[in-house]
């Protein structure tokens, strides 16, 4: 749930029926994604629903959403590929070969970089 247009959250304001419906809907979206195996927590019983998403996390979630298809090319040729987590490698290969993720012009993929809304 976001704040108001004046950049305030106003936690003590009354809750409207629409706001409550939005809260329930957002909770259901997380529950659905978890039940489908698209998203999981960090381990240690932490989910981090408000954490920013990294490029490698985005690749894994989209890869899982697509049914975890096998990547054809199992090697990524980027200067910073050693920064990618082992658990993300299959998804990263799939994402790059399908144009979901692109590298930067300087040879980096930036797997730990934050994904943008674009």
Tab-separated table of N, CA, C and O in Angstrom:
chain	number	residue	atom	x	y	z
A	1	UNK	N	0.857	-1.172	0.000
A	1	UNK	CA	0.000	0.000	0.000
A	1	UNK	C	0.897	1.227	0.000
A	1	UNK	O	1.837	1.304	0.791
A	2	UNK	N	0.642	2.122	-0.886
A	2	UNK	CA	1.432	3.340	-0.985
A	2	UNK	C	0.884	4.437	-0.099
A	2	UNK	O	-0.135	4.281	0.578
A	3	UNK	N	1.572	5.555	-0.113
A	3	UNK	CA	1.138	6.708	0.656
A	3	UNK	C	0.193	7.581	-0.152
A	3	UNK	O	-0.336	7.180	-1.185
A	4	UNK	N	0.016	8.769	0.336
A	4	UNK	CA	-0.843	9.740	-0.330
A	4	UNK	C	-0.025	10.615	-1.270
A	4	UNK	O	1.196	10.627	-1.221
A	5	UNK	N	-0.675	11.397	-2.094
A	5	UNK	CA	0.023	12.203	-3.091
A	5	UNK	C	0.945	13.252	-2.465
A	5	UNK	O	1.861	13.712	-3.099
A	6	UNK	N	0.735	13.600	-1.216
A	6	UNK	CA	1.606	14.579	-0.562
A	6	UNK	C	2.816	13.908	0.085
A	6	UNK	O	3.457	14.478	0.949
A	7	UNK	N	3.125	12.690	-0.337
A	7	UNK	CA	4.284	11.916	0.127
A	7	UNK	C	4.206	11.506	1.592
A	7	UNK	O	5.218	11.209	2.206
A	8	UNK	N	3.035	11.505	2.157
A	8	UNK	CA	2.851	11.074	3.542
A	8	UNK	C	2.128	9.739	3.564
A	8	UNK	O	1.269	9.466	2.729
A	9	UNK	N	2.449	8.926	4.531
A	9	UNK	CA	1.780	7.637	4.657
A	9	UNK	C	0.501	7.729	5.473
A	9	UNK	O	-0.472	7.044	5.203
A	10	UNK	N	0.498	8.599	6.462
A	10	UNK	CA	-0.672	8.841	7.314
A	10	UNK	C	-1.203	7.552	7.950
A	10	UNK	O	-2.340	7.146	7.730
A	11	UNK	N	-0.405	6.889	8.786
A	11	UNK	CA	-0.829	5.622	9.374
A	11	UNK	C	-2.027	5.728	10.303
A	11	UNK	O	-2.705	4.724	10.546
A	12	UNK	N	-2.326	6.909	10.804
A	12	UNK	CA	-3.455	7.058	11.722
A	12	UNK	C	-4.743	7.490	11.036
A	12	UNK	O	-5.760	7.658	11.701
A	13	UNK	N	-4.717	7.680	9.716
A	13	UNK	CA	-5.951	7.997	8.997
A	13	UNK	C	-6.871	6.788	9.001
A	13	UNK	O	-6.424	5.641	9.113
A	14	UNK	N	-8.158	7.035	8.847
A	14	UNK	CA	-9.095	5.922	8.747
A	14	UNK	C	-8.855	5.159	7.452
A	14	UNK	O	-8.330	5.707	6.473
A	15	UNK	N	-9.200	3.917	7.459
A	15	UNK	CA	-8.989	3.021	6.326
A	15	UNK	C	-10.281	2.921	5.524
A	15	UNK	O	-11.342	2.622	6.075
A	16	UNK	N	-10.208	3.177	4.227
A	16	UNK	CA	-11.402	3.056	3.389
A	16	UNK	C	-11.572	1.610	2.939
A	16	UNK	O	-10.643	0.801	2.990
A	17	UNK	N	-12.735	1.310	2.474
A	17	UNK	CA	-13.018	-0.043	1.982
A	17	UNK	C	-12.150	-0.360	0.761
A	17	UNK	O	-11.658	-1.462	0.604
A	18	UNK	N	-11.928	0.640	-0.087
A	18	UNK	CA	-11.076	0.442	-1.266
A	18	UNK	C	-9.639	0.164	-0.853
A	18	UNK	O	-8.984	-0.723	-1.411
A	19	UNK	N	-9.132	0.914	0.113
A	19	UNK	CA	-7.766	0.694	0.580
A	19	UNK	C	-7.614	-0.714	1.156
A	19	UNK	O	-6.625	-1.397	0.889
A	20	UNK	N	-8.585	-1.148	1.925
A	20	UNK	CA	-8.506	-2.481	2.506
A	20	UNK	C	-8.561	-3.555	1.424
A	20	UNK	O	-7.824	-4.539	1.475
A	21	UNK	N	-9.408	-3.356	0.422
A	21	UNK	CA	-9.471	-4.312	-0.695
A	21	UNK	C	-8.121	-4.389	-1.407
A	21	UNK	O	-7.669	-5.469	-1.794
A	22	UNK	N	-7.457	-3.243	-1.567
A	22	UNK	CA	-6.137	-3.227	-2.207
A	22	UNK	C	-5.117	-3.994	-1.375
A	22	UNK	O	-4.288	-4.733	-1.905
A	23	UNK	N	-5.165	-3.821	-0.067
A	23	UNK	CA	-4.259	-4.558	0.815
A	23	UNK	C	-4.469	-6.059	0.649
A	23	UNK	O	-3.516	-6.829	0.501
A	24	UNK	N	-5.711	-6.491	0.659
A	24	UNK	CA	-6.004	-7.921	0.501
A	24	UNK	C	-5.576	-8.421	-0.868
A	24	UNK	O	-5.037	-9.524	-0.992
A	25	UNK	N	-5.798	-7.631	-1.888
A	25	UNK	CA	-5.403	-8.021	-3.241
A	25	UNK	C	-3.895	-8.194	-3.331
A	25	UNK	O	-3.402	-9.176	-3.872
A	26	UNK	N	-3.142	-7.236	-2.791
A	26	UNK	CA	-1.679	-7.337	-2.818
A	26	UNK	C	-1.201	-8.564	-2.068
A	26	UNK	O	-0.283	-9.254	-2.500
A	27	UNK	N	-1.801	-8.850	-0.912
A	27	UNK	CA	-1.444	-10.059	-0.149
A	27	UNK	C	-1.716	-11.295	-0.992
A	27	UNK	O	-0.917	-12.231	-1.010
A	28	UNK	N	-2.830	-11.295	-1.687
A	28	UNK	CA	-3.181	-12.447	-2.516
A	28	UNK	C	-2.185	-12.614	-3.666
A	28	UNK	O	-1.861	-13.738	-4.048
A	29	UNK	N	-1.683	-11.522	-4.207
A	29	UNK	CA	-0.705	-11.616	-5.293
A	29	UNK	C	0.572	-12.303	-4.821
A	29	UNK	O	1.129	-13.162	-5.520
A	30	UNK	N	1.034	-11.973	-3.641
A	30	UNK	CA	2.229	-12.619	-3.089
A	30	UNK	C	1.945	-14.088	-2.818
A	30	UNK	O	2.742	-14.969	-3.135
A	31	UNK	N	0.797	-14.365	-2.242
A	31	UNK	CA	0.411	-15.756	-1.954
A	31	UNK	C	0.345	-16.573	-3.248
A	31	UNK	O	0.819	-17.700	-3.312
A	32	UNK	N	-0.256	-16.001	-4.299
A	32	UNK	CA	-0.354	-16.702	-5.579
A	32	UNK	C	1.032	-16.992	-6.156
A	32	UNK	O	1.314	-18.113	-6.572
A	33	UNK	N	1.891	-15.981	-6.192
A	33	UNK	CA	3.230	-16.157	-6.762
A	33	UNK	C	4.033	-17.194	-5.980
A	33	UNK	O	4.775	-17.987	-6.569
A	34	UNK	N	3.860	-17.219	-4.673
A	34	UNK	CA	4.551	-18.211	-3.853
A	34	UNK	C	4.001	-19.606	-4.122
A	34	UNK	O	4.758	-20.561	-4.296
A	35	UNK	N	2.689	-19.742	-4.189
A	35	UNK	CA	2.081	-21.059	-4.414
A	35	UNK	C	2.422	-21.616	-5.793
A	35	UNK	O	2.460	-22.832	-5.975
A	36	UNK	N	2.700	-20.742	-6.751
A	36	UNK	CA	3.060	-21.183	-8.100
A	36	UNK	C	4.554	-21.465	-8.235
A	36	UNK	O	5.012	-21.874	-9.294
A	37	UNK	N	5.322	-21.203	-7.189
A	37	UNK	CA	6.759	-21.431	-7.231
A	37	UNK	C	7.518	-20.357	-7.995
A	37	UNK	O	8.677	-20.543	-8.343
A	38	UNK	N	6.884	-19.237	-8.255
A	38	UNK	CA	7.517	-18.145	-8.998
A	38	UNK	C	8.437	-17.347	-8.085
A	38	UNK	O	9.503	-16.912	-8.480
A	39	UNK	N	8.010	-17.167	-6.865
A	39	UNK	CA	8.724	-16.380	-5.879
A	39	UNK	C	8.882	-17.228	-4.626
A	39	UNK	O	7.998	-18.000	-4.283
A	40	UNK	N	10.015	-17.074	-3.992
A	40	UNK	CA	10.207	-17.735	-2.699
A	40	UNK	C	10.925	-16.749	-1.788
A	40	UNK	O	11.380	-15.703	-2.230
A	41	UNK	N	11.027	-17.093	-0.552
A	41	UNK	CA	11.708	-16.222	0.394
A	41	UNK	C	13.215	-16.379	0.302
A	41	UNK	O	13.741	-17.108	-0.541
A	42	UNK	N	13.895	-15.679	1.174
A	42	UNK	CA	15.349	-15.712	1.220
A	42	UNK	C	15.879	-16.904	2.008
A	42	UNK	O	17.070	-17.059	2.162
A	43	UNK	N	15.043	-17.718	2.557
A	43	UNK	CA	15.465	-18.700	3.550
A	43	UNK	C	15.166	-18.060	4.890
A	43	UNK	O	14.388	-17.130	4.960
A	44	UNK	N	15.702	-18.504	5.934
A	44	UNK	CA	15.541	-17.973	7.298
A	44	UNK	C	14.170	-17.333	7.546
A	44	UNK	O	14.044	-16.383	8.299
A	45	UNK	N	13.141	-17.832	6.868
A	45	UNK	CA	11.741	-17.395	7.015
A	45	UNK	C	11.529	-15.912	6.709
A	45	UNK	O	10.616	-15.279	7.202
A	46	UNK	N	12.362	-15.326	5.861
A	46	UNK	CA	12.230	-13.923	5.465
A	46	UNK	C	11.794	-13.859	4.002
A	46	UNK	O	12.370	-14.530	3.146
A	47	UNK	N	10.779	-13.057	3.727
A	47	UNK	CA	10.294	-12.902	2.357
A	47	UNK	C	10.739	-11.589	1.736
A	47	UNK	O	11.081	-11.538	0.579
A	48	UNK	N	10.732	-10.498	2.480
A	48	UNK	CA	11.168	-9.204	1.969
A	48	UNK	C	10.258	-8.625	0.903
A	48	UNK	O	10.738	-8.223	-0.155
A	49	UNK	N	8.944	-8.537	1.127
A	49	UNK	CA	8.032	-8.085	0.077
A	49	UNK	C	8.269	-6.663	-0.410
A	49	UNK	O	7.915	-6.335	-1.533
A	50	UNK	N	8.891	-5.841	0.396
A	50	UNK	CA	9.133	-4.455	-0.015
A	50	UNK	C	10.564	-4.202	-0.449
A	50	UNK	O	10.943	-3.066	-0.717
A	51	UNK	N	11.365	-5.264	-0.530
A	51	UNK	CA	12.737	-5.111	-1.002
A	51	UNK	C	12.743	-4.811	-2.495
A	51	UNK	O	11.879	-5.298	-3.236
A	52	UNK	N	13.705	-4.033	-2.923
A	52	UNK	CA	13.878	-3.827	-4.363
A	52	UNK	C	14.337	-5.143	-4.984
A	52	UNK	O	15.000	-5.950	-4.342
A	53	UNK	N	14.012	-5.358	-6.232
A	53	UNK	CA	14.331	-6.609	-6.908
A	53	UNK	C	15.585	-6.430	-7.765
A	53	UNK	O	15.736	-5.437	-8.465
A	54	UNK	N	16.479	-7.397	-7.679
A	54	UNK	CA	17.692	-7.352	-8.493
A	54	UNK	C	17.404	-7.932	-9.869
A	54	UNK	O	16.400	-8.624	-10.080
A	55	UNK	N	18.306	-7.681	-10.773
A	55	UNK	CA	18.146	-8.198	-12.128
A	55	UNK	C	18.143	-9.729	-12.141
A	55	UNK	O	17.389	-10.347	-12.872
A	56	UNK	N	18.969	-10.360	-11.307
A	56	UNK	CA	18.994	-11.813	-11.285
A	56	UNK	C	17.720	-12.368	-10.647
A	56	UNK	O	17.196	-13.388	-11.080
A	57	UNK	N	17.179	-11.706	-9.634
A	57	UNK	CA	15.916	-12.146	-9.050
A	57	UNK	C	14.785	-12.032	-10.062
A	57	UNK	O	13.939	-12.926	-10.174
A	58	UNK	N	14.766	-10.934	-10.806
A	58	UNK	CA	13.759	-10.751	-11.853
A	58	UNK	C	13.853	-11.864	-12.884
A	58	UNK	O	12.840	-12.449	-13.281
A	59	UNK	N	15.071	-12.193	-13.308
A	59	UNK	CA	15.269	-13.256	-14.287
A	59	UNK	C	14.736	-14.581	-13.759
A	59	UNK	O	14.042	-15.313	-14.480
A	60	UNK	N	15.019	-14.892	-12.512
A	60	UNK	CA	14.554	-16.155	-11.926
A	60	UNK	C	13.038	-16.200	-11.858
A	60	UNK	O	12.412	-17.203	-12.216
A	61	UNK	N	12.410	-15.112	-11.433
A	61	UNK	CA	10.952	-15.096	-11.326
A	61	UNK	C	10.283	-15.236	-12.683
A	61	UNK	O	9.315	-15.988	-12.837
A	62	UNK	N	10.792	-14.526	-13.679
A	62	UNK	CA	10.217	-14.646	-15.028
A	62	UNK	C	10.464	-16.027	-15.620
A	62	UNK	O	9.606	-16.590	-16.284
A	63	UNK	N	11.644	-16.586	-15.364
A	63	UNK	CA	11.985	-17.935	-15.831
A	63	UNK	C	11.038	-18.961	-15.214
A	63	UNK	O	10.517	-19.833	-15.902
A	64	UNK	N	10.802	-18.848	-13.925
A	64	UNK	CA	9.864	-19.760	-13.257
A	64	UNK	C	8.455	-19.577	-13.800
A	64	UNK	O	7.725	-20.546	-14.012
A	65	UNK	N	8.051	-18.332	-14.016
A	65	UNK	CA	6.724	-18.040	-14.566
A	65	UNK	C	6.560	-18.669	-15.949
A	65	UNK	O	5.484	-19.140	-16.307
A	66	UNK	N	7.655	-18.710	-16.712
A	66	UNK	CA	7.630	-19.306	-18.053
A	66	UNK	C	7.698	-20.833	-18.013
A	66	UNK	O	7.692	-21.475	-19.056
A	67	UNK	N	7.784	-21.411	-16.813
A	67	UNK	CA	7.818	-22.866	-16.697
A	67	UNK	C	9.222	-23.435	-16.550
A	67	UNK	O	9.431	-24.623	-16.768
A	68	UNK	N	10.186	-22.600	-16.231
A	68	UNK	CA	11.590	-23.001	-16.050
A	68	UNK	C	12.163	-23.705	-17.277
A	68	UNK	O	12.734	-24.796	-17.178
A	69	UNK	N	12.024	-23.100	-18.456
A	69	UNK	CA	12.538	-23.746	-19.670
A	69	UNK	C	14.064	-23.805	-19.670
A	69	UNK	O	14.726	-22.935	-19.103
A	70	UNK	N	14.578	-24.827	-20.290
A	70	UNK	CA	16.038	-24.984	-20.374
A	70	UNK	C	16.615	-23.934	-21.321
A	70	UNK	O	16.047	-23.646	-22.375
A	71	UNK	N	17.725	-23.378	-20.924
A	71	UNK	CA	18.444	-22.444	-21.793
A	71	UNK	C	19.256	-23.265	-22.792
A	71	UNK	O	19.776	-24.331	-22.457
A	72	UNK	N	19.374	-22.777	-23.992
A	72	UNK	CA	20.163	-23.475	-25.008
A	72	UNK	C	21.645	-23.233	-24.770
A	72	UNK	O	22.441	-24.161	-24.714
A	73	UNK	N	22.007	-21.969	-24.606
A	73	UNK	CA	23.409	-21.607	-24.352
A	73	UNK	C	23.604	-21.506	-22.851
A	73	UNK	O	22.996	-20.673	-22.196
A	74	UNK	N	24.432	-22.360	-22.293
A	74	UNK	CA	24.625	-22.407	-20.839
A	74	UNK	C	25.777	-21.534	-20.366
A	74	UNK	O	26.185	-21.605	-19.219
A	75	UNK	N	26.294	-20.687	-21.243
A	75	UNK	CA	27.416	-19.829	-20.883
A	75	UNK	C	27.061	-18.373	-21.140
A	75	UNK	O	26.518	-18.033	-22.179
A	76	UNK	N	27.387	-17.523	-20.195
A	76	UNK	CA	27.167	-16.091	-20.351
A	76	UNK	C	28.514	-15.409	-20.507
A	76	UNK	O	29.438	-15.676	-19.752
A	77	UNK	N	28.613	-14.558	-21.498
A	77	UNK	CA	29.884	-13.905	-21.818
A	77	UNK	C	29.846	-12.435	-21.424
A	77	UNK	O	29.746	-11.545	-22.280
A	78	UNK	N	29.895	-12.204	-20.116
A	78	UNK	CA	29.908	-10.851	-19.577
A	78	UNK	C	31.058	-10.748	-18.588
A	78	UNK	O	31.403	-11.729	-17.922
A	79	UNK	N	31.632	-9.573	-18.491
A	79	UNK	CA	32.783	-9.360	-17.603
A	79	UNK	C	32.465	-9.606	-16.132
A	79	UNK	O	33.340	-9.979	-15.359
A	80	UNK	N	31.217	-9.406	-15.732
A	80	UNK	CA	30.850	-9.490	-14.323
A	80	UNK	C	29.982	-10.697	-13.987
A	80	UNK	O	29.318	-10.726	-12.955
A	81	UNK	N	29.994	-11.712	-14.832
A	81	UNK	CA	29.121	-12.860	-14.597
A	81	UNK	C	29.465	-13.589	-13.307
A	81	UNK	O	28.606	-14.230	-12.690
A	82	UNK	N	30.686	-13.468	-12.838
A	82	UNK	CA	31.066	-14.113	-11.567
A	82	UNK	C	30.307	-13.519	-10.378
A	82	UNK	O	30.250	-14.128	-9.310
A	83	UNK	N	29.694	-12.358	-10.561
A	83	UNK	CA	28.902	-11.737	-9.493
A	83	UNK	C	27.512	-12.342	-9.367
A	83	UNK	O	26.820	-12.127	-8.374
A	84	UNK	N	27.083	-13.101	-10.366
A	84	UNK	CA	25.752	-13.714	-10.335
A	84	UNK	C	25.728	-14.863	-9.340
A	84	UNK	O	26.705	-15.600	-9.190
A	85	UNK	N	24.624	-15.027	-8.665
A	85	UNK	CA	24.450	-16.136	-7.723
A	85	UNK	C	24.293	-17.440	-8.493
A	85	UNK	O	23.699	-17.461	-9.576
A	86	UNK	N	24.805	-18.525	-7.923
A	86	UNK	CA	24.705	-19.830	-8.594
A	86	UNK	C	23.259	-20.222	-8.857
A	86	UNK	O	22.949	-20.785	-9.901
A	87	UNK	N	22.364	-19.889	-7.930
A	87	UNK	CA	20.966	-20.269	-8.074
A	87	UNK	C	20.272	-19.542	-9.223
A	87	UNK	O	19.190	-19.933	-9.636
A	88	UNK	N	20.902	-18.516	-9.751
A	88	UNK	CA	20.261	-17.739	-10.820
A	88	UNK	C	20.792	-18.067	-12.218
A	88	UNK	O	20.248	-17.575	-13.203
A	89	UNK	N	21.824	-18.876	-12.320
A	89	UNK	CA	22.529	-19.033	-13.595
A	89	UNK	C	21.666	-19.573	-14.731
A	89	UNK	O	21.697	-19.046	-15.840
A	90	UNK	N	20.898	-20.615	-14.509
A	90	UNK	CA	20.046	-21.159	-15.573
A	90	UNK	C	19.048	-20.104	-16.040
A	90	UNK	O	18.841	-19.895	-17.231
A	91	UNK	N	18.452	-19.406	-15.087
A	91	UNK	CA	17.476	-18.367	-15.423
A	91	UNK	C	18.140	-17.201	-16.139
A	91	UNK	O	17.567	-16.635	-17.078
A	92	UNK	N	19.334	-16.829	-15.710
A	92	UNK	CA	20.049	-15.732	-16.358
A	92	UNK	C	20.374	-16.100	-17.806
A	92	UNK	O	20.216	-15.278	-18.716
A	93	UNK	N	20.826	-17.323	-18.039
A	93	UNK	CA	21.112	-17.770	-19.412
A	93	UNK	C	19.850	-17.691	-20.261
A	93	UNK	O	19.867	-17.180	-21.382
A	94	UNK	N	18.749	-18.185	-19.721
A	94	UNK	CA	17.473	-18.149	-20.437
A	94	UNK	C	17.051	-16.706	-20.716
A	94	UNK	O	16.624	-16.371	-21.833
A	95	UNK	N	17.173	-15.843	-19.717
A	95	UNK	CA	16.743	-14.453	-19.861
A	95	UNK	C	17.562	-13.716	-20.914
A	95	UNK	O	17.021	-12.950	-21.717
A	96	UNK	N	18.862	-13.967	-20.949
A	96	UNK	CA	19.717	-13.291	-21.935
A	96	UNK	C	19.423	-13.802	-23.332
A	96	UNK	O	19.246	-13.027	-24.276
A	97	UNK	N	19.324	-15.109	-23.499
A	97	UNK	CA	19.108	-15.636	-24.850
A	97	UNK	C	17.723	-15.320	-25.397
A	97	UNK	O	17.514	-15.304	-26.603
A	98	UNK	N	16.781	-14.996	-24.516
A	98	UNK	CA	15.438	-14.622	-24.954
A	98	UNK	C	15.201	-13.114	-24.934
A	98	UNK	O	14.075	-12.661	-25.134
A	99	UNK	N	16.244	-12.338	-24.685
A	99	UNK	CA	16.131	-10.883	-24.732
A	99	UNK	C	15.399	-10.266	-23.560
A	99	UNK	O	15.009	-9.105	-23.620
A	100	UNK	N	15.194	-11.036	-22.491
A	100	UNK	CA	14.547	-10.500	-21.301
A	100	UNK	C	15.503	-9.562	-20.574
A	100	UNK	O	15.108	-8.513	-20.088
A	101	UNK	N	16.765	-9.948	-20.515
A	101	UNK	CA	17.828	-9.109	-19.956
A	101	UNK	C	18.866	-8.863	-21.024
A	101	UNK	O	19.179	-9.764	-21.807
A	102	UNK	N	19.392	-7.677	-21.016
A	102	UNK	CA	20.487	-7.326	-21.920
A	102	UNK	C	21.651	-6.829	-21.095
A	102	UNK	O	21.469	-6.305	-20.005
A	103	UNK	N	22.827	-6.966	-21.659
A	103	UNK	CA	24.004	-6.417	-21.010
A	103	UNK	C	24.133	-4.936	-21.319
A	103	UNK	O	23.377	-4.374	-22.108
A	104	UNK	N	25.090	-4.343	-20.663
A	104	UNK	CA	25.399	-2.946	-20.910
A	104	UNK	C	26.465	-2.885	-22.002
A	104	UNK	O	27.152	-3.864	-22.270
A	105	UNK	N	26.656	-1.776	-22.624
A	105	UNK	CA	27.622	-1.630	-23.702
A	105	UNK	C	29.063	-1.862	-23.288
A	105	UNK	O	29.924	-2.087	-24.128
A	106	UNK	N	29.327	-1.863	-21.990
A	106	UNK	CA	30.698	-2.045	-21.510
A	106	UNK	C	31.011	-3.491	-21.118
A	106	UNK	O	31.993	-3.756	-20.442
A	107	UNK	N	30.174	-4.433	-21.510
A	107	UNK	CA	30.431	-5.844	-21.245
A	107	UNK	C	29.891	-6.357	-19.921
A	107	UNK	O	30.157	-7.484	-19.534
A	108	UNK	N	29.115	-5.550	-19.213
A	108	UNK	CA	28.538	-5.984	-17.933
A	108	UNK	C	27.089	-6.400	-18.085
A	108	UNK	O	26.353	-5.839	-18.881
A	109	UNK	N	26.688	-7.375	-17.279
A	109	UNK	CA	25.287	-7.774	-17.184
A	109	UNK	C	24.646	-7.199	-15.920
A	109	UNK	O	23.454	-6.970	-15.875
A	110	UNK	N	25.460	-6.957	-14.908
A	110	UNK	CA	25.023	-6.354	-13.644
A	110	UNK	C	23.916	-7.171	-12.973
A	110	UNK	O	22.832	-6.663	-12.702
A	111	UNK	N	24.179	-8.442	-12.649
A	111	UNK	CA	23.151	-9.287	-12.070
A	111	UNK	C	22.642	-8.823	-10.708
A	111	UNK	O	21.482	-9.047	-10.372
A	112	UNK	N	23.475	-8.145	-9.933
A	112	UNK	CA	23.067	-7.665	-8.615
A	112	UNK	C	22.481	-6.256	-8.671
A	112	UNK	O	22.013	-5.743	-7.656
A	113	UNK	N	22.487	-5.648	-9.855
A	113	UNK	CA	21.915	-4.318	-10.004
A	113	UNK	C	20.405	-4.368	-9.844
A	113	UNK	O	19.769	-5.408	-10.042
A	114	UNK	N	19.810	-3.259	-9.490
A	114	UNK	CA	18.369	-3.207	-9.296
A	114	UNK	C	17.634	-3.123	-10.617
A	114	UNK	O	18.044	-2.390	-11.521
A	115	UNK	N	16.572	-3.881	-10.729
A	115	UNK	CA	15.728	-3.842	-11.915
A	115	UNK	C	14.890	-2.567	-11.872
A	115	UNK	O	14.530	-2.094	-10.805
A	116	UNK	N	14.619	-2.020	-13.030
A	116	UNK	CA	13.765	-0.832	-13.099
A	116	UNK	C	12.367	-1.242	-13.506
A	116	UNK	O	12.144	-2.347	-14.004
A	117	UNK	N	11.415	-0.360	-13.333
A	117	UNK	CA	10.034	-0.643	-13.723
A	117	UNK	C	9.910	-0.785	-15.236
A	117	UNK	O	9.039	-1.483	-15.719
A	118	UNK	N	10.804	-0.156	-15.970
A	118	UNK	CA	10.779	-0.258	-17.433
A	118	UNK	C	11.087	-1.670	-17.858
A	118	UNK	O	10.605	-2.160	-18.843
